[in-house]
């Protein structure tokens, strides 16, 4: 449920704030890699849900991750 997700986020907020910059960057990098690994699945979902063509789905949902560091 939404409430459960909210509670999980609240429980994780303090450890996240207390983690080092290096740890946060590592976790964000892993998150980025996981999203990129699912690029085709994301593209198909965006196309099905929003009716966007493949190129627009990539540009609006995934490609920004290629330029972030």
Tab-separated table of C-alpha atoms in Angstrom:
chain	number	residue	atom	x	y	z
A	1	UNK	CA	0.000	0.000	0.000
A	2	UNK	CA	0.992	3.610	-0.264
A	3	UNK	CA	1.150	3.881	3.515
A	4	UNK	CA	3.559	0.945	3.723
A	5	UNK	CA	5.819	2.480	1.080
A	6	UNK	CA	5.762	5.797	2.902
A	7	UNK	CA	6.717	4.103	6.174
A	8	UNK	CA	9.555	2.216	4.483
A	9	UNK	CA	10.873	5.449	3.003
A	10	UNK	CA	10.707	7.174	6.364
A	11	UNK	CA	12.612	4.314	8.000
A	12	UNK	CA	15.341	4.524	5.367
A	13	UNK	CA	15.626	8.311	5.311
A	14	UNK	CA	17.848	8.652	8.378
A	15	UNK	CA	20.361	5.937	7.404
A	16	UNK	CA	20.514	7.496	3.921
A	17	UNK	CA	21.269	10.944	5.355
A	18	UNK	CA	23.886	9.475	7.653
A	19	UNK	CA	25.641	7.543	4.895
A	20	UNK	CA	28.773	8.929	3.299
A	21	UNK	CA	28.776	10.690	-0.030
A	22	UNK	CA	30.756	7.798	-1.467
A	23	UNK	CA	28.139	5.277	-0.279
A	24	UNK	CA	25.270	7.334	-1.709
A	25	UNK	CA	27.044	7.727	-5.043
A	26	UNK	CA	27.654	3.980	-5.158
A	27	UNK	CA	24.002	3.224	-4.459
A	28	UNK	CA	22.819	5.727	-7.052
A	29	UNK	CA	25.215	4.265	-9.610
A	30	UNK	CA	23.823	0.779	-8.959
A	31	UNK	CA	20.287	2.148	-9.315
A	32	UNK	CA	21.231	3.785	-12.605
A	33	UNK	CA	22.740	0.549	-13.900
A	34	UNK	CA	19.617	-1.387	-12.914
A	35	UNK	CA	17.421	1.063	-14.829
A	36	UNK	CA	19.669	0.917	-17.880
A	37	UNK	CA	19.609	-2.885	-17.753
A	38	UNK	CA	15.808	-2.679	-17.991
A	39	UNK	CA	15.780	-0.074	-20.735
A	40	UNK	CA	13.784	-2.176	-23.178
A	41	UNK	CA	11.189	-3.094	-20.552
A	42	UNK	CA	10.816	0.561	-19.585
A	43	UNK	CA	10.539	1.578	-23.230
A	44	UNK	CA	7.808	-0.986	-23.884
A	45	UNK	CA	5.869	0.054	-20.770
A	46	UNK	CA	6.015	3.752	-21.693
A	47	UNK	CA	4.945	2.989	-25.235
A	48	UNK	CA	2.032	0.860	-24.017
A	49	UNK	CA	0.923	3.179	-21.215
A	50	UNK	CA	1.439	6.583	-22.829
A	51	UNK	CA	1.396	5.780	-26.524
A	52	UNK	CA	4.803	7.369	-27.040
A	53	UNK	CA	7.032	6.204	-29.898
A	54	UNK	CA	10.212	4.343	-28.909
A	55	UNK	CA	12.529	7.316	-29.452
A	56	UNK	CA	10.400	9.616	-27.312
A	57	UNK	CA	10.096	6.968	-24.593
A	58	UNK	CA	13.890	6.677	-24.520
A	59	UNK	CA	14.437	10.422	-24.452
A	60	UNK	CA	11.884	11.145	-21.763
A	61	UNK	CA	12.480	8.196	-19.463
A	62	UNK	CA	15.954	6.677	-19.919
A	63	UNK	CA	18.471	8.724	-21.904
A	64	UNK	CA	19.003	11.322	-19.192
A	65	UNK	CA	20.776	8.599	-17.244
A	66	UNK	CA	23.482	8.384	-19.924
A	67	UNK	CA	24.622	11.925	-19.245
A	68	UNK	CA	24.451	11.821	-15.454
A	69	UNK	CA	27.474	10.934	-13.388
